[in-house]
Amino acid sequence: MSALITPELVTLDADLGADKHDVIRALARRVADSGRATDVDALIADALAREGVSATGLPGGLAIPHCRTSGVDEPVVAFARLSRRSTSAPRTVRPTSPSSSVRPPAGMPPTSPS
């Protein structure tokens, strides 16, 4: 098993888009660019679907988007701290707040509810 998170999966002071959907897509692409996603489109679709069930934003500008997906073969985490210049960031993912994307494979037994 690979490390859960590696330096190429960490983005600091980034402008990842205008809303939470853009941020989720950017994190998924980061996972794909690192070679950790087998199907980036499935990863994006599953993460956005999970967000549609229940928002993953927390008070204070922290968001932890996550999902179970067939788009990865092993658990992976992508982390982003948004730029202070990201004035269009959504309330659930405010500038300078950490965002992470935890992506266990679809067949992995659950350790806690999604």
PDB file of C-alpha atoms in Angstrom:
ATOM      1  CA  MET A   1       0.000   0.000   0.000  1.00  0.00           C
ATOM      2  CA  SER A   2       1.248   3.487  -0.856  1.00  0.00           C
ATOM      3  CA  ALA A   3       1.455   6.303   1.648  1.00  0.00           C
ATOM      4  CA  LEU A   4      -1.980   7.790   2.290  1.00  0.00           C
ATOM      5  CA  ILE A   5      -0.731  11.288   1.433  1.00  0.00           C
ATOM      6  CA  THR A   6       2.441  12.419  -0.339  1.00  0.00           C
ATOM      7  CA  PRO A   7       3.907  15.862  -1.113  1.00  0.00           C
ATOM      8  CA  GLU A   8       2.399  15.973  -4.606  1.00  0.00           C
ATOM      9  CA  LEU A   9      -1.050  15.617  -3.013  1.00  0.00           C
ATOM     10  CA  VAL A  10      -0.591  18.760  -0.907  1.00  0.00           C
ATOM     11  CA  THR A  11      -1.455  22.171  -2.347  1.00  0.00           C
ATOM     12  CA  LEU A  12      -0.902  25.337  -0.325  1.00  0.00           C
ATOM     13  CA  ASP A  13      -2.256  28.843  -0.882  1.00  0.00           C
ATOM     14  CA  ALA A  14      -4.060  27.794  -4.034  1.00  0.00           C
ATOM     15  CA  ASP A  15      -6.990  29.215  -5.961  1.00  0.00           C
ATOM     16  CA  LEU A  16      -8.873  26.046  -6.873  1.00  0.00           C
ATOM     17  CA  GLY A  17     -12.000  27.642  -8.259  1.00  0.00           C
ATOM     18  CA  ALA A  18     -15.120  29.643  -7.608  1.00  0.00           C
ATOM     19  CA  ASP A  19     -17.150  27.123  -5.616  1.00  0.00           C
ATOM     20  CA  LYS A  20     -16.970  23.842  -3.728  1.00  0.00           C
ATOM     21  CA  HIS A  21     -17.589  21.867  -6.912  1.00  0.00           C
ATOM     22  CA  ASP A  22     -14.523  23.432  -8.532  1.00  0.00           C
ATOM     23  CA  VAL A  23     -12.456  22.678  -5.432  1.00  0.00           C
ATOM     24  CA  ILE A  24     -13.586  19.035  -5.406  1.00  0.00           C
ATOM     25  CA  ARG A  25     -12.775  18.684  -9.120  1.00  0.00           C
ATOM     26  CA  ALA A  26      -9.336  20.238  -8.589  1.00  0.00           C
ATOM     27  CA  LEU A  27      -8.565  17.889  -5.693  1.00  0.00           C
ATOM     28  CA  ALA A  28      -9.659  14.885  -7.749  1.00  0.00           C
ATOM     29  CA  ARG A  29      -7.454  16.000 -10.629  1.00  0.00           C
ATOM     30  CA  ARG A  30      -4.558  16.358  -8.188  1.00  0.00           C
ATOM     31  CA  VAL A  31      -5.135  12.720  -7.170  1.00  0.00           C
ATOM     32  CA  ALA A  32      -5.199  11.701 -10.842  1.00  0.00           C
ATOM     33  CA  ASP A  33      -2.079  13.736 -11.678  1.00  0.00           C
ATOM     34  CA  SER A  34      -0.220  11.901  -8.905  1.00  0.00           C
ATOM     35  CA  GLY A  35      -1.109   8.586 -10.548  1.00  0.00           C
ATOM     36  CA  ARG A  36      -3.386   7.558  -7.685  1.00  0.00           C
ATOM     37  CA  ALA A  37      -6.738   7.638  -9.551  1.00  0.00           C
ATOM     38  CA  THR A  38      -7.706   4.960 -12.037  1.00  0.00           C
ATOM     39  CA  ASP A  39     -10.762   6.908 -13.241  1.00  0.00           C
ATOM     40  CA  VAL A  40     -10.788  10.637 -12.489  1.00  0.00           C
ATOM     41  CA  ASP A  41     -14.291  11.072 -13.914  1.00  0.00           C
ATOM     42  CA  ALA A  42     -15.688   8.429 -11.538  1.00  0.00           C
ATOM     43  CA  LEU A  43     -13.794  10.008  -8.662  1.00  0.00           C
ATOM     44  CA  ILE A  44     -15.239  13.449  -9.420  1.00  0.00           C
ATOM     45  CA  ALA A  45     -18.757  12.095  -9.938  1.00  0.00           C
ATOM     46  CA  ASP A  46     -18.668  10.083  -6.699  1.00  0.00           C
ATOM     47  CA  ALA A  47     -17.267  12.988  -4.659  1.00  0.00           C
ATOM     48  CA  LEU A  48     -19.872  15.399  -6.032  1.00  0.00           C
ATOM     49  CA  ALA A  49     -22.645  12.843  -5.449  1.00  0.00           C
ATOM     50  CA  ARG A  50     -21.493  12.400  -1.839  1.00  0.00           C
ATOM     51  CA  GLU A  51     -21.491  16.170  -1.378  1.00  0.00           C
ATOM     52  CA  GLY A  52     -25.063  16.208  -2.710  1.00  0.00           C
ATOM     53  CA  VAL A  53     -26.195  13.745  -0.032  1.00  0.00           C
ATOM     54  CA  SER A  54     -24.771  15.812   2.810  1.00  0.00           C
ATOM     55  CA  ALA A  55     -22.428  18.767   2.580  1.00  0.00           C
ATOM     56  CA  THR A  56     -18.972  18.095   4.002  1.00  0.00           C
ATOM     57  CA  GLY A  57     -18.305  21.694   5.036  1.00  0.00           C
ATOM     58  CA  LEU A  58     -17.793  22.370   8.732  1.00  0.00           C
ATOM     59  CA  PRO A  59     -18.039  25.590  10.752  1.00  0.00           C
ATOM     60  CA  GLY A  60     -14.967  27.782  10.545  1.00  0.00           C
ATOM     61  CA  GLY A  61     -14.276  27.265   6.865  1.00  0.00           C
ATOM     62  CA  LEU A  62     -13.090  23.660   6.942  1.00  0.00           C
ATOM     63  CA  ALA A  63     -14.320  21.104   4.436  1.00  0.00           C
ATOM     64  CA  ILE A  64     -13.600  17.399   4.251  1.00  0.00           C
ATOM     65  CA  PRO A  65     -15.024  16.175   0.944  1.00  0.00           C
ATOM     66  CA  HIS A  66     -14.837  12.395   0.714  1.00  0.00           C
ATOM     67  CA  CYS A  67     -16.483   9.404  -0.922  1.00  0.00           C
ATOM     68  CA  ARG A  68     -16.270   5.731  -1.689  1.00  0.00           C
ATOM     69  CA  THR A  69     -15.357   5.323  -5.338  1.00  0.00           C
ATOM     70  CA  SER A  70     -14.258   2.883  -7.981  1.00  0.00           C
ATOM     71  CA  GLY A  71     -12.009   5.696  -9.265  1.00  0.00           C
ATOM     72  CA  VAL A  72      -9.108   4.698  -6.974  1.00  0.00           C
ATOM     73  CA  ASP A  73      -7.574   1.358  -6.025  1.00  0.00           C
ATOM     74  CA  GLU A  74      -6.359   2.280  -2.527  1.00  0.00           C
ATOM     75  CA  PRO A  75      -7.062   4.961   0.060  1.00  0.00           C
ATOM     76  CA  VAL A  76      -5.660   8.384  -0.761  1.00  0.00           C
ATOM     77  CA  VAL A  77      -5.840  11.892   0.746  1.00  0.00           C
ATOM     78  CA  ALA A  78      -5.409  15.179  -1.119  1.00  0.00           C
ATOM     79  CA  PHE A  79      -5.041  18.362   0.929  1.00  0.00           C
ATOM     80  CA  ALA A  80      -5.430  22.000  -0.078  1.00  0.00           C
ATOM     81  CA  ARG A  81      -5.199  25.250   1.798  1.00  0.00           C
ATOM     82  CA  LEU A  82      -6.898  27.911  -0.279  1.00  0.00           C
ATOM     83  CA  SER A  83      -5.285  31.238  -1.072  1.00  0.00           C
ATOM     84  CA  ARG A  84      -6.286  34.352   0.817  1.00  0.00           C
ATOM     85  CA  ARG A  85      -6.860  35.838  -2.636  1.00  0.00           C
ATOM     86  CA  SER A  86      -9.593  33.259  -3.324  1.00  0.00           C
ATOM     87  CA  THR A  87     -12.369  35.699  -2.547  1.00  0.00           C
ATOM     88  CA  SER A  88     -14.897  33.711  -4.536  1.00  0.00           C
ATOM     89  CA  ALA A  89     -14.417  30.581  -2.438  1.00  0.00           C
ATOM     90  CA  PRO A  90     -17.643  29.140  -1.029  1.00  0.00           C
ATOM     91  CA  ARG A  91     -18.617  29.501   2.609  1.00  0.00           C
ATOM     92  CA  THR A  92     -17.889  25.824   3.217  1.00  0.00           C
ATOM     93  CA  VAL A  93     -14.362  26.179   1.816  1.00  0.00           C
ATOM     94  CA  ARG A  94     -13.108  29.639   2.752  1.00  0.00           C
ATOM     95  CA  PRO A  95      -9.676  30.989   1.862  1.00  0.00           C
ATOM     96  CA  THR A  96      -6.839  29.790   4.087  1.00  0.00           C
ATOM     97  CA  SER A  97      -8.911  26.894   5.372  1.00  0.00           C
ATOM     98  CA  PRO A  98      -7.697  23.347   4.843  1.00  0.00           C
ATOM     99  CA  SER A  99      -9.616  21.072   2.507  1.00  0.00           C
ATOM    100  CA  SER A 100      -8.932  17.415   2.204  1.00  0.00           C
ATOM    101  CA  SER A 101     -10.231  14.703   0.010  1.00  0.00           C
ATOM    102  CA  VAL A 102     -10.238  11.209   1.470  1.00  0.00           C
ATOM    103  CA  ARG A 103     -10.801   8.600  -1.182  1.00  0.00           C
ATOM    104  CA  PRO A 104     -11.094   4.957  -0.094  1.00  0.00           C
ATOM    105  CA  PRO A 105     -11.669   2.439  -2.869  1.00  0.00           C
ATOM    106  CA  ALA A 106     -15.259   1.365  -3.477  1.00  0.00           C
ATOM    107  CA  GLY A 107     -14.691  -2.215  -2.259  1.00  0.00           C
ATOM    108  CA  MET A 108     -12.909  -1.310   0.961  1.00  0.00           C
ATOM    109  CA  PRO A 109     -14.874  -2.250   4.106  1.00  0.00           C
ATOM    110  CA  PRO A 110     -16.212   0.796   5.920  1.00  0.00           C
ATOM    111  CA  THR A 111     -14.481   1.934   9.089  1.00  0.00           C
ATOM    112  CA  SER A 112     -17.028   4.641   9.798  1.00  0.00           C
ATOM    113  CA  PRO A 113     -20.133   6.024   8.076  1.00  0.00           C
ATOM    114  CA  SER A 114     -19.513   8.177   4.980  1.00  0.00           C
TER     115      SER A 114
END
